[in-house]
Structure formats: C-alpha cells, structure tokens
CSV table of C-alpha atoms in Angstrom, one decimal:
chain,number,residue,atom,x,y,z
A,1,UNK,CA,63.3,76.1,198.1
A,2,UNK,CA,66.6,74.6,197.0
A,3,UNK,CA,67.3,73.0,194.0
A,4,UNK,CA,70.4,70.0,193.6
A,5,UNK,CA,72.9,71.2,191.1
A,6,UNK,CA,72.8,69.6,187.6
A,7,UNK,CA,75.1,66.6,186.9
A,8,UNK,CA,78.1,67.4,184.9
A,9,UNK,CA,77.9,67.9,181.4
A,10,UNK,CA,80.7,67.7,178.4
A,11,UNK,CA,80.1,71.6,179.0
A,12,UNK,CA,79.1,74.1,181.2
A,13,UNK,CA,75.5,74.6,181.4
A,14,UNK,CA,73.9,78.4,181.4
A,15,UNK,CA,72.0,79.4,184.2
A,16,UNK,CA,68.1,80.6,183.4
A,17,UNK,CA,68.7,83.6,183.6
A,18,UNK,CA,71.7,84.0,180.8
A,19,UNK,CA,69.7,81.3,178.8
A,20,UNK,CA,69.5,83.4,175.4
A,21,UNK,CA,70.7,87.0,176.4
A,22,UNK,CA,72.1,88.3,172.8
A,23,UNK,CA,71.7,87.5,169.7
A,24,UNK,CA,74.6,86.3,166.9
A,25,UNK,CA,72.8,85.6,163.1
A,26,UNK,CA,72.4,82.2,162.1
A,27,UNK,CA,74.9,80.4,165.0
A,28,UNK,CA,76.4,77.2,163.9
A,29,UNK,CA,75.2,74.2,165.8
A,30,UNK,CA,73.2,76.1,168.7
A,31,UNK,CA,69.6,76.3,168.9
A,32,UNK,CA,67.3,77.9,171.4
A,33,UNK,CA,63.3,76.9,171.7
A,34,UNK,CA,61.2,78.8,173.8
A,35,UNK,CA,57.4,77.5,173.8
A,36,UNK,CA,54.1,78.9,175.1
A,37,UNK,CA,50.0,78.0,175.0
A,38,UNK,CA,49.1,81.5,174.2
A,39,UNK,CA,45.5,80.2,174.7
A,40,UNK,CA,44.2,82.4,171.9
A,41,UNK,CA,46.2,84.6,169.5
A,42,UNK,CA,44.0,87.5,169.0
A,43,UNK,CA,45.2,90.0,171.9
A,44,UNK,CA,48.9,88.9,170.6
A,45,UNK,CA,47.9,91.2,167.7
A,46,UNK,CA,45.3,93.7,168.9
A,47,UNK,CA,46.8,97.2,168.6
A,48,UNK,CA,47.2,98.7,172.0
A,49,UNK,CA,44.7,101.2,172.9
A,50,UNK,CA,48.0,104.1,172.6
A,51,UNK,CA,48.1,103.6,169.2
A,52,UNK,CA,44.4,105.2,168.8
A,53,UNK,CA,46.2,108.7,170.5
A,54,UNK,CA,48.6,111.2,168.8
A,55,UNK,CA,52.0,110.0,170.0
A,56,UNK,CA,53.4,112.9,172.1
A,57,UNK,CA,56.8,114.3,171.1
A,58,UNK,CA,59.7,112.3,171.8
A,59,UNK,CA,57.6,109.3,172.2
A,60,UNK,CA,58.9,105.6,171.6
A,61,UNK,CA,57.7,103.5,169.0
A,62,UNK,CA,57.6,100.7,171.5
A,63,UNK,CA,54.5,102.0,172.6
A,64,UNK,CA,52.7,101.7,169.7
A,65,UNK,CA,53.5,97.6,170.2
A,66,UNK,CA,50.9,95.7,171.1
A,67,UNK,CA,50.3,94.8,175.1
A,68,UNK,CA,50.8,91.4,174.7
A,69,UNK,CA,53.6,91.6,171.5
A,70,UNK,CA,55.1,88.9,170.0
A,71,UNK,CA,58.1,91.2,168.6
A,72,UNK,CA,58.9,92.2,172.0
A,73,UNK,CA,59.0,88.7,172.8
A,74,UNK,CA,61.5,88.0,171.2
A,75,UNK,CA,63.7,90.9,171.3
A,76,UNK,CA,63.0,90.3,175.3
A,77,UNK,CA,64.3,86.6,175.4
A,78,UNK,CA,67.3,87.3,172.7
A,79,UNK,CA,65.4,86.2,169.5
A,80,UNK,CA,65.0,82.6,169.8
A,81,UNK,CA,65.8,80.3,166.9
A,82,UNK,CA,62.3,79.2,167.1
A,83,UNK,CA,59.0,79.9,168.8
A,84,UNK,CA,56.0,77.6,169.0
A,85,UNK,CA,53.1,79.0,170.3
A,86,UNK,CA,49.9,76.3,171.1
A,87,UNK,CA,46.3,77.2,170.9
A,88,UNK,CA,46.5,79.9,168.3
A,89,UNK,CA,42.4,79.6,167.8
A,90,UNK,CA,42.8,80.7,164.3
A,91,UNK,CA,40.1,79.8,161.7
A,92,UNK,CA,41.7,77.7,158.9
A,93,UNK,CA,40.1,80.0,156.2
A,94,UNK,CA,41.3,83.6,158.4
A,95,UNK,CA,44.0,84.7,155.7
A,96,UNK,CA,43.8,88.2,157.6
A,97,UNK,CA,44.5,86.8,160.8
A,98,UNK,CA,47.8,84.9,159.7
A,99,UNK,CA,48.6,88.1,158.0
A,100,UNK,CA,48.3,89.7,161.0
A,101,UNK,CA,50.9,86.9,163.1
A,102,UNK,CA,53.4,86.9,159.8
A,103,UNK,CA,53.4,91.0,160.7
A,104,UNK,CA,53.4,90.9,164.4
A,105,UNK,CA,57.2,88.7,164.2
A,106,UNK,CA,58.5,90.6,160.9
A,107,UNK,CA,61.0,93.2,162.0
A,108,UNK,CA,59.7,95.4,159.3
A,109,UNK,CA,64.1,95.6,157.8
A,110,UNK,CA,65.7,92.7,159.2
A,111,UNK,CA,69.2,93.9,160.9
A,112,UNK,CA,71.8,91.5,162.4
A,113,UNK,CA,70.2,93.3,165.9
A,114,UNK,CA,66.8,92.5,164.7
A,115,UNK,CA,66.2,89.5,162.5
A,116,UNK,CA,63.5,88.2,161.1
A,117,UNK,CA,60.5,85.4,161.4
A,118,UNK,CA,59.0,83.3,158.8
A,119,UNK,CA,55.8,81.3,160.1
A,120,UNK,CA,53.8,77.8,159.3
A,121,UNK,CA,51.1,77.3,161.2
A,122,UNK,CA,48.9,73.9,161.6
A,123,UNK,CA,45.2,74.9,161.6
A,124,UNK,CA,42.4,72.0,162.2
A,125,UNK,CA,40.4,70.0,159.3
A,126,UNK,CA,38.6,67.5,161.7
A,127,UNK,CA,34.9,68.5,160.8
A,128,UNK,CA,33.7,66.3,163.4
A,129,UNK,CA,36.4,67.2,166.6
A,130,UNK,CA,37.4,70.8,165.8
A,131,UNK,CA,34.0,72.8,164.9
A,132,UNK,CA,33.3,74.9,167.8
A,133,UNK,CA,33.6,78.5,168.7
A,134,UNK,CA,33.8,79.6,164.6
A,135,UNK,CA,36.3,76.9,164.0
A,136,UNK,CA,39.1,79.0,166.0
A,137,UNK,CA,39.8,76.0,168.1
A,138,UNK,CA,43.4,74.6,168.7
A,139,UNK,CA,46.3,75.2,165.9
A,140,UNK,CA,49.9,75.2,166.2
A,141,UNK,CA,52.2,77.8,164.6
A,142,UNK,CA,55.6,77.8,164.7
A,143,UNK,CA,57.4,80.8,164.5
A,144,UNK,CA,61.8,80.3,162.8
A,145,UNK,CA,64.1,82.7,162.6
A,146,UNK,CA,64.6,83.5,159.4
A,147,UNK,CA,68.6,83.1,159.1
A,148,UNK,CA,68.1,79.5,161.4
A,149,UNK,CA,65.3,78.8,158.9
A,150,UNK,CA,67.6,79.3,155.7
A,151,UNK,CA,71.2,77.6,157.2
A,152,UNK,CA,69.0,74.6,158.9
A,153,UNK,CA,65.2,73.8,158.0
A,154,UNK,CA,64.9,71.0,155.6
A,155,UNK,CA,60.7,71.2,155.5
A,156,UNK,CA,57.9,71.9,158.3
A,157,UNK,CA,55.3,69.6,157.9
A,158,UNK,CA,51.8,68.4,159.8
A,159,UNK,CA,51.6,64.9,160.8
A,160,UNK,CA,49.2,62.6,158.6
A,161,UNK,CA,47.3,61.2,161.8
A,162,UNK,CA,46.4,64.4,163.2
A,163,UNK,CA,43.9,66.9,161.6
A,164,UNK,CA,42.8,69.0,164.8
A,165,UNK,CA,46.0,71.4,164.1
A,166,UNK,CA,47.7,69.9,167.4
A,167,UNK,CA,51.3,68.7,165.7
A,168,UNK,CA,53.7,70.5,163.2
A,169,UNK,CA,57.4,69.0,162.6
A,170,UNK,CA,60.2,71.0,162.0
A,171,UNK,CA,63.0,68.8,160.2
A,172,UNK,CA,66.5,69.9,160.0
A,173,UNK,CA,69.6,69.2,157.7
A,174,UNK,CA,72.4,68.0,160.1
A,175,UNK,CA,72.9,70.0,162.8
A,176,UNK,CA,76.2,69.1,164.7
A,177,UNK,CA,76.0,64.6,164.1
A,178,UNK,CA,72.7,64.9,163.2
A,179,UNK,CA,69.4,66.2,161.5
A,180,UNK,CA,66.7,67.3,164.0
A,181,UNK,CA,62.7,66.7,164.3
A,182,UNK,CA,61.0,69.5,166.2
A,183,UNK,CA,57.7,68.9,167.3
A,184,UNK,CA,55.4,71.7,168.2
A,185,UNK,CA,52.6,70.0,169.9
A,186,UNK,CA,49.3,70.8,171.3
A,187,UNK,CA,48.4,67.3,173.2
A,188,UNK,CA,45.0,66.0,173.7
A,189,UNK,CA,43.8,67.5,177.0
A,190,UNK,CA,41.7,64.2,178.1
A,191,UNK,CA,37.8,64.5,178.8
A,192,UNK,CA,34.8,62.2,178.9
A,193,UNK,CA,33.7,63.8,175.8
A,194,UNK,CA,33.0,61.7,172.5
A,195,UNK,CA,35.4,61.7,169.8
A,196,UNK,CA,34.3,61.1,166.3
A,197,UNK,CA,36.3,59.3,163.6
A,198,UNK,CA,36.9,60.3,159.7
A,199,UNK,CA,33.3,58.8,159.1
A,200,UNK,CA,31.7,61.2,161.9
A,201,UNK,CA,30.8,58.1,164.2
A,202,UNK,CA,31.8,58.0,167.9
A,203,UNK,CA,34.4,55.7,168.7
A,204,UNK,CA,35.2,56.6,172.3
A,205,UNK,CA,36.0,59.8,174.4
A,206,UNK,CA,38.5,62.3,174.2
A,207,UNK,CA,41.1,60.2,176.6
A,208,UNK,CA,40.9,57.1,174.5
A,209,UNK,CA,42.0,59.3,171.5
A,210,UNK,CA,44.7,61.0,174.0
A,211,UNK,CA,46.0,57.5,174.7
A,212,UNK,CA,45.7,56.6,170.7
A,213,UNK,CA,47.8,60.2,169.8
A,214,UNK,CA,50.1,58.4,172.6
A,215,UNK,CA,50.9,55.5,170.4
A,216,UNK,CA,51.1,57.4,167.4
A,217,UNK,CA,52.8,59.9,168.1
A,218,UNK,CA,55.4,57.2,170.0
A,219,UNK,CA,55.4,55.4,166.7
A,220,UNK,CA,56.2,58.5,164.5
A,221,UNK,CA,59.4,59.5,167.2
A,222,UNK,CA,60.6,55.9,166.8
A,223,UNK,CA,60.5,55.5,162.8
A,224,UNK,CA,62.3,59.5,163.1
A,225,UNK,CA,64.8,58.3,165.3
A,226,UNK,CA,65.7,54.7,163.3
A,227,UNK,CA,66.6,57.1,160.6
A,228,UNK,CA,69.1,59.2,162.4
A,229,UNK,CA,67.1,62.0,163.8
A,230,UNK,CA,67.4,63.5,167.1
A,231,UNK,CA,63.6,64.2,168.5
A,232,UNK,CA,62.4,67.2,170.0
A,233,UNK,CA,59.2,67.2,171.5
A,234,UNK,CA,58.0,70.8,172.7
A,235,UNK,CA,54.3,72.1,173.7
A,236,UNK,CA,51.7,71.8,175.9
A,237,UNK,CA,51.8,67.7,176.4
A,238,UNK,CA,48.3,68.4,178.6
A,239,UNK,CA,49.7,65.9,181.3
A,240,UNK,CA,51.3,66.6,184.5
A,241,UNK,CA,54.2,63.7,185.7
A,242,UNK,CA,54.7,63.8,189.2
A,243,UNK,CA,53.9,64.9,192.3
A,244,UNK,CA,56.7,67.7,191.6
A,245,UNK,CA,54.6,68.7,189.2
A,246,UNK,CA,50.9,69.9,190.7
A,247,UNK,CA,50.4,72.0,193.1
A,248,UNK,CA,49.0,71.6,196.1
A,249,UNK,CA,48.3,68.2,194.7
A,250,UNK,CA,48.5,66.4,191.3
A,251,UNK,CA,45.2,65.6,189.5
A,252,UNK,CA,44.4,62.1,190.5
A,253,UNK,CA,40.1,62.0,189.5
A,254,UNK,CA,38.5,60.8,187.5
A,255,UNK,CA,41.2,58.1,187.9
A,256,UNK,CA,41.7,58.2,183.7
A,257,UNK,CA,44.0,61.0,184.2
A,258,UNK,CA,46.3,58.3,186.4
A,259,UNK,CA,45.9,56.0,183.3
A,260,UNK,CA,47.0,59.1,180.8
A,261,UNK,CA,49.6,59.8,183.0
A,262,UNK,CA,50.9,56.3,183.0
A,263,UNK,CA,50.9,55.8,179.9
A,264,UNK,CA,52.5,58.9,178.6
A,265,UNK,CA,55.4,58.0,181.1
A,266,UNK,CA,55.8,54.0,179.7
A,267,UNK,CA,55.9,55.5,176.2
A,268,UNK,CA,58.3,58.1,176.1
A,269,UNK,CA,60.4,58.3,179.0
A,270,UNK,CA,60.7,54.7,180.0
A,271,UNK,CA,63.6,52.8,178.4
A,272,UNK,CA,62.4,49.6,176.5
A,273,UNK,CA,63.0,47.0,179.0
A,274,UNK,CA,61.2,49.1,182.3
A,275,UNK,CA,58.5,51.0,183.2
A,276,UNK,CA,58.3,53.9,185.6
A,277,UNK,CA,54.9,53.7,186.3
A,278,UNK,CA,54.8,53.9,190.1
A,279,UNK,CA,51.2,52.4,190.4
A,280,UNK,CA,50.8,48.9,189.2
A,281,UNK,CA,47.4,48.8,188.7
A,282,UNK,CA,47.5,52.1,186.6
A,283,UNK,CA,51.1,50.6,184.3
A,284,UNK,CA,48.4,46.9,183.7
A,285,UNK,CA,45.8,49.6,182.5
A,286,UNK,CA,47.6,51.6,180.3
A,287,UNK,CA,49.4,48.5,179.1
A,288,UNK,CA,45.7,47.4,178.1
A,289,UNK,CA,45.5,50.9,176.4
A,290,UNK,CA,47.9,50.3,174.1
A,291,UNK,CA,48.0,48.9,170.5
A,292,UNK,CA,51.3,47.9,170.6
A,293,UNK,CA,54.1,47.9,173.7
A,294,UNK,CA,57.5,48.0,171.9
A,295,UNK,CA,58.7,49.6,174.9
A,296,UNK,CA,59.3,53.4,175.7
A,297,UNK,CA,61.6,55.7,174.1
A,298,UNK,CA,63.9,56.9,177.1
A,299,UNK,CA,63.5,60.0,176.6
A,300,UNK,CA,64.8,63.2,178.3
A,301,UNK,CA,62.6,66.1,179.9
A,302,UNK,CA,64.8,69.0,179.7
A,303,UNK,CA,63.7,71.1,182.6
A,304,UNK,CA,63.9,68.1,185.0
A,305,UNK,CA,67.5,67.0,183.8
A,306,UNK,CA,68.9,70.1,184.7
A,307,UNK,CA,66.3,70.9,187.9
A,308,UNK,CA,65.9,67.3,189.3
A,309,UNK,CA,64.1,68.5,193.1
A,310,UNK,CA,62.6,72.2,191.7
A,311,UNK,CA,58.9,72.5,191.8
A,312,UNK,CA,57.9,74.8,189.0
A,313,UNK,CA,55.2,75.2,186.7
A,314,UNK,CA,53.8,76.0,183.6
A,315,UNK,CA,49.6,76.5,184.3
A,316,UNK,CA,48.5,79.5,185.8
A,317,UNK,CA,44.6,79.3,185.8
A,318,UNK,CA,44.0,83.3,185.2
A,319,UNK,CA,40.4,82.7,187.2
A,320,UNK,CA,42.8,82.3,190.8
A,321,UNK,CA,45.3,83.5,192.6
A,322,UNK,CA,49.1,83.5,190.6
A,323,UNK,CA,50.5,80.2,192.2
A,324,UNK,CA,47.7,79.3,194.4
A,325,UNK,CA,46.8,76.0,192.0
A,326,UNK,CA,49.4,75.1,189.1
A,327,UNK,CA,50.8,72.4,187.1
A,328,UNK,CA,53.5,71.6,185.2
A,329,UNK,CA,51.8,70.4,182.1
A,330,UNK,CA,54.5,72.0,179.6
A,331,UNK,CA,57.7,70.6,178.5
A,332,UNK,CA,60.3,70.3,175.7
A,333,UNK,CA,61.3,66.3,175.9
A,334,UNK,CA,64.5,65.3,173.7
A,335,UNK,CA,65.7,61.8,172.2
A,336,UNK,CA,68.5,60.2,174.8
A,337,UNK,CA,71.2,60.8,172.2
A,338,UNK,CA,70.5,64.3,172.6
A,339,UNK,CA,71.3,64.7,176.7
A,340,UNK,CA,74.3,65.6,176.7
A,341,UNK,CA,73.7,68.8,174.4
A,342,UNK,CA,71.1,70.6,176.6
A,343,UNK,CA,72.9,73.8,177.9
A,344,UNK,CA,69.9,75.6,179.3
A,345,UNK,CA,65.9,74.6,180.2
A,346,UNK,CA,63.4,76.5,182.2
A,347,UNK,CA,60.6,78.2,182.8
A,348,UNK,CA,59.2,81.7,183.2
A,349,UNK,CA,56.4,82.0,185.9
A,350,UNK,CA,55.6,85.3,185.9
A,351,UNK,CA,52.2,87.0,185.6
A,352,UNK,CA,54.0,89.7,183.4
A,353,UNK,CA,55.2,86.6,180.7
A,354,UNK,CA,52.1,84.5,181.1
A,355,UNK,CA,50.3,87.7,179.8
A,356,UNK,CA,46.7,87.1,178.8
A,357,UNK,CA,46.7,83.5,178.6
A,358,UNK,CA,46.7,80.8,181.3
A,359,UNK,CA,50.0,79.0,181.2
A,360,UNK,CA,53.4,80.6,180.6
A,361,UNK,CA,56.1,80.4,178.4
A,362,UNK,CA,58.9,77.7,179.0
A,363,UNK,CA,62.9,77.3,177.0
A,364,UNK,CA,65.5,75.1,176.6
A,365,UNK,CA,68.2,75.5,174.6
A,366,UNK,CA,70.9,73.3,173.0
A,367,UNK,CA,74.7,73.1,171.7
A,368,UNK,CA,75.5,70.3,169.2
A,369,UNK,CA,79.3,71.2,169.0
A,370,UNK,CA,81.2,68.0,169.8
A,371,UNK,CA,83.2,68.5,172.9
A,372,UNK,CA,86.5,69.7,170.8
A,373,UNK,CA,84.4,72.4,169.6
A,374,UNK,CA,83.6,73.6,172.9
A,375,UNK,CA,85.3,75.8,175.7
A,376,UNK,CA,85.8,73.1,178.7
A,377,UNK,CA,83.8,73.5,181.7
C-alpha cells in the first residue's frame, strides 16, 4: 500500500531503513530510541543451546550469543542512544537476574565500534496489584548508552504514583534548546479485573485505574513541560488510536476500550481548546472519567507524523498467523515543541525482530541542532 510523503521539515528526514545505520560516540544533539515489550526477559538471557558444544575451529563468537540477544540488538540497529524494553517480568529481589541484563548489554571492553550500556530498571512494589506469577510481573528497564548517559543524563527516576514498575523517566541536561524527559512506559492494559488501593481495598477495575494513570501521567507531562522540558513518551501505551491502527478491525467491546481510547486521545494529543474524539457519546464519557479537564497536551505521535495513511503495527499475537490480527498499540509520542526535530520513526514487523515475545520493536529518532546547525534539505 502506499504511503503520502512526510510534510517538509527544517531538515531532511531519514528513511527507515538508514534510521541508525552507524554509530559516532556520544553525538552532540542527536538521539535515537528504539523501544520493545519483550514480554518477558528470561530468553533475552538464556545461553543458546551452542554454547553447551565445543565450538569447532574457526567458529564465531557470535554464536555463542544468545538467540534472542540484546547485544546483537544493538549492534544490529547501530547502538541506539537508549533502549527501553517493557515487561521485563523480573522479581524485584532477582539481583542475579539484573546481573544477568547489565551483562547481556556490556560490551565486555567498550570500543568507539562497540560501546557500552548502563541499565535502571523499575521493578513493582504494589503488594496488592503486582503479586502474581513469583512477583515477575511488569517492570520497565531502560537500557543508555554509556557515553549518551555521561554527556546528557541528569537522573532516571520512577514516578511517585506508580508502584507496579510500569514508568521510569529519563531527564536530560539541555540537549539542543532544551532538557528532555524520557518516559519508558508500560501502560495499564485495561480489564474488568479489581484494582486495589495502598490500603489493599478495591476501588474499581483495572480500566478505571488505566483512566486514573491517564490523568496522572497527563498531569506529570504538563508540570515537566511548564518547566522547560521537552516530553518523550515511549512504550507499550496498551491502546490502539484508530482504525489505521487494528487489523482487520480495531477493538470496539466491551465498549470501555472506546472510553480508554477516547480518553487517552483528549489527554495527550488533543490541543487544549478541542477534542478529537470522533464519537460523542464516548468524548461525554471519558470527560466524566476525568478528575480534572485542563485540556490535552497536543502532542505528537512520531510514527504517524512522518507515515500519516501507513497501516503498521506493533502486536503480533505469537498464538496466530504473523499479520493475520495486529495492532498498533506501541508508540514514542513527543511534546509539540519537539515536531520539528523528529528525523526518523518506525517500526520493525518482522517475526525475526519480534523474536519470542508478542509485539515488536518500534524507533524514532531525533536532531535538536537548530536549523543553522544542520545541512539544508
């Protein structure tokens, strides 16, 4: 199918495929994010089953990486400036596991060909909401490299009104006019299920709370933002926008997910005098949802900026048929001020990239020279 050419930009934008091809150490003002719900780390750091044979002569160390390797990752994709991977399933008290996820990035003697990772992960605390399967439920980590980390990173930090391990910030010095906050985020996927407050009492289901996280999460972006940051939002936002974005069809029932869906779009995409609900009967009901309505944040979603008319997607359920049912449920969304600086966004549907989880891995990336820094288009 054919896609409608981006609009013009103070800068030629990269196509997908040349989106982070090499690799320069610590580049001034450019920053790549490439994001993935990896749906449980543990085969990200299983050793293959090669590396339980004598390696035959002339044999590559590659081989000895795992299947699914987060090292070749990264060297695949141009080492990134960051990573964020969603759904890590790690138990908060695993030290062996994160051990095991600080190894699998290291480059073992960090080269200007092969740099290095730090990670910080966000594991959950909730007692009540984040206790089954052992505890390794949900969890964020975010994976820097090392020489962005050092020139840029101010702090990484959880957010106080979360404690499932679904939110880590990344905050920048200035980069270009401004700092950054990067959000790795693991959204509330919404269910009739109970949610349970500090106190352990139910105070509603799991799509009330995704509607609450809404407003707080709206809230946090807006105080960020009044004090000069440009927001990042990148993850699995468990909500699909449009009909663009499910196929064959977008998830309509129960009818909460059109509430959800609403929602999300009046609080961070539309501007603060409209709406772009389409459905006025779901836009009255999530305007009930809400605590507060100081409008929505205008922001930008990176992949349909630059692809305005292309279907793609992010979820692969592993249980059918690559591309016979998929959604687009994954995105990197950036503050308005921030537009103009998006060089690159997409995503990588393959079966070889999604790997052994269910959706796959998506990128944008980003130039904050001003225009007299940069070559015209």
């Amino acid at each position: 199918m054919g896609t409608i050419s981006p609009p013009p930009s103070k800068r030629q934008k990269l196509s997908e495929s040349r989106a982070a091809t090499s690799h320069t150490p610590a580049e001034p003002n450019l920053l790549s994010i490439y994001s993935h719900n990896v749906n449980g780390i543990a085969p990200y750091l299983q050793q293959s089953i090669k590396t339980f044979f004598q390696p035959s002569q002339g044999s590559q160390t590659a081989d000895l990486e795992p299947t699914a390797s987060l090292r070749h990752f990264l060297r695949r994709h141009g080492y990134p400036s960051v990573l964020f991977l969603q759904e890590v399933k790690i138990n908060p008290h695993d030290r062996a596991t994160m051990r095991a996820l600080e190894k699998a990035v290291a480059s073992g003697a960090a080269t200007v060909d092969e740099p290095d990772y730090v990670v910080h992960v966000c594991l959950p605390s909730d007692k009540y909401n984040a206790r089954g399967f052992g505890r390794k439920v949900y969890g964020v980590a975010s994976i820097i490299r090392r020489d962005w980390f050092l020139q840029h990173v101010e702090r990484v930090r959880p957010v106080s009104w979360d404690h499932e391990g679904r939110f880590l910030v990344v905050e920048t010095k200035a980069i270009g006019p401004r700092p950054l906050a990067i959000f790795n985020i693991y959204a509330v996927n919404g269910t009739e299920l109970p949610y349970k407050d500090v106190s352990g009492a139910v105070t509603g289901t799991r799509h009330d709370r995704k509607l609450h996280v809404h407003a707080l999460l709206q809230a946090e972006c807006r105080a960020l933002e009044a004090d000069g940051f440009g927001v990042i939002l990148a993850g699995d936002m468990n909500i699909a926008r449009s009909q663009l974005d499910g196929y064959p069809n977008l998830r309509t029932f129960p009818h909460q997910h059109c509430i959800n869906r609403a929602d999300f779009e009046k609080k961070f995409f539309a501007s603060s005098s409209t709406s772009t609900a389409t459905d006025s009967d779901e836009s009255s009901t999530a305007d009930r949802s809400s605590e507060q309505d100081a409008g929505g944040l205008g922001m930008v979603d990176t992949f349909r900026h630059l692809h305005p008319t292309k279907k793609a997607y992010t979820y692969y359920p592993r249980g059918k048929t690559f591309g016979e049912s998929c959604d687009r449920v994954d995105m990197i969304m950036v503050s308005k001020s921030l537009e103009e600086d998006i060089t690159a966004a997409g995503i990588l549907e393959t079966p070889a990239e999604r790997g052994p989880s269910d959706p796959v891995p998506l990128f944008a990336c980003f130039d904050f020279r001003g225009p007299e820094q940069t070559v015209p288009s």
